[in-house]
Amino acid sequence: MSKTKPTSATQDPLKSGANLRVSTLAPRLGMSKSTIWRLVREGKFPKPIKLSDKVTVWKADSIIEWLASKEAA
């Protein structure tokens, strides 16, 4: 019996508790990458975590909380 790993098409990255890159967030949120970065600069979007010089991510939990706050407003 072989185990299959879930693919990104079947697994919602926001529900997996993963670290999310802007290229994953933008289409999921219906925003452009530049809009996400602008909102970060304006303090209207969760701050990302810099893992290295070229890798920046957001915790899925912080994005879920941000979405919930938008729905409640």
CSV table of C-alpha atoms in Angstrom, one decimal:
chain,number,residue,atom,x,y,z
A,1,MET,CA,0.0,0.0,0.0
A,2,SER,CA,1.5,3.3,-1.0
A,3,LYS,CA,0.8,6.6,0.7
A,4,THR,CA,0.0,9.5,-1.5
A,5,LYS,CA,0.9,13.0,-0.6
A,6,PRO,CA,-2.0,15.6,-0.9
A,7,THR,CA,-1.4,18.0,-3.8
A,8,SER,CA,-1.9,21.7,-3.6
A,9,ALA,CA,-4.9,21.4,-5.8
A,10,THR,CA,-6.7,19.3,-3.1
A,11,GLN,CA,-5.4,21.0,0.0
A,12,ASP,CA,-6.3,24.6,0.9
A,13,PRO,CA,-3.0,26.2,2.0
A,14,LEU,CA,-4.8,28.5,4.4
A,15,LYS,CA,-6.1,25.5,6.3
A,16,SER,CA,-2.9,23.6,6.5
A,17,GLY,CA,-1.1,25.8,9.0
A,18,ALA,CA,1.7,26.3,6.5
A,19,ASN,CA,4.0,29.1,5.8
A,20,LEU,CA,2.7,30.9,2.7
A,21,ARG,CA,4.6,32.9,0.1
A,22,VAL,CA,3.2,35.9,-1.7
A,23,SER,CA,2.8,33.9,-4.9
A,24,THR,CA,0.4,31.5,-3.0
A,25,LEU,CA,-1.4,34.2,-1.2
A,26,ALA,CA,-2.2,36.6,-4.1
A,27,PRO,CA,-4.4,34.3,-6.1
A,28,ARG,CA,-6.0,32.8,-3.0
A,29,LEU,CA,-7.0,36.2,-1.7
A,30,GLY,CA,-7.9,37.6,-5.1
A,31,MET,CA,-5.2,40.3,-4.9
A,32,SER,CA,-2.1,41.1,-6.8
A,33,LYS,CA,1.3,40.6,-5.2
A,34,SER,CA,1.9,44.4,-5.3
A,35,THR,CA,-1.4,45.0,-3.5
A,36,ILE,CA,-0.3,42.6,-0.7
A,37,TRP,CA,3.1,44.4,-0.4
A,38,ARG,CA,1.4,47.8,-0.4
A,39,LEU,CA,-1.0,46.7,2.4
A,40,VAL,CA,2.0,45.4,4.4
A,41,ARG,CA,3.7,48.8,4.1
A,42,GLU,CA,0.6,50.6,5.1
A,43,GLY,CA,0.2,48.3,8.2
A,44,LYS,CA,-3.1,46.9,6.9
A,45,PHE,CA,-1.9,43.4,6.3
A,46,PRO,CA,-0.1,41.0,8.6
A,47,LYS,CA,3.7,41.4,8.7
A,48,PRO,CA,5.6,38.7,6.9
A,49,ILE,CA,8.5,36.6,8.3
A,50,LYS,CA,11.8,36.8,6.5
A,51,LEU,CA,13.3,33.4,6.4
A,52,SER,CA,16.3,34.4,4.2
A,53,ASP,CA,17.3,37.1,1.8
A,54,LYS,CA,15.1,35.8,-0.9
A,55,VAL,CA,12.3,34.0,1.1
A,56,THR,CA,9.5,35.8,2.9
A,57,VAL,CA,6.4,34.0,4.2
A,58,TRP,CA,3.3,34.6,6.2
A,59,LYS,CA,1.9,32.2,8.8
A,60,ALA,CA,-1.4,30.8,7.6
A,61,ASP,CA,-2.9,31.5,11.1
A,62,SER,CA,-2.2,35.2,10.8
A,63,ILE,CA,-3.8,35.4,7.4
A,64,ILE,CA,-6.9,33.5,8.7
A,65,GLU,CA,-7.2,36.0,11.6
A,66,TRP,CA,-6.8,38.9,9.1
A,67,LEU,CA,-9.6,37.5,6.9
A,68,ALA,CA,-11.8,37.0,10.0
A,69,SER,CA,-11.3,40.6,11.0
A,70,LYS,CA,-12.3,41.8,7.5
A,71,GLU,CA,-15.5,39.7,7.6
A,72,ALA,CA,-16.4,41.1,11.0
A,73,ALA,CA,-15.9,44.7,10.0
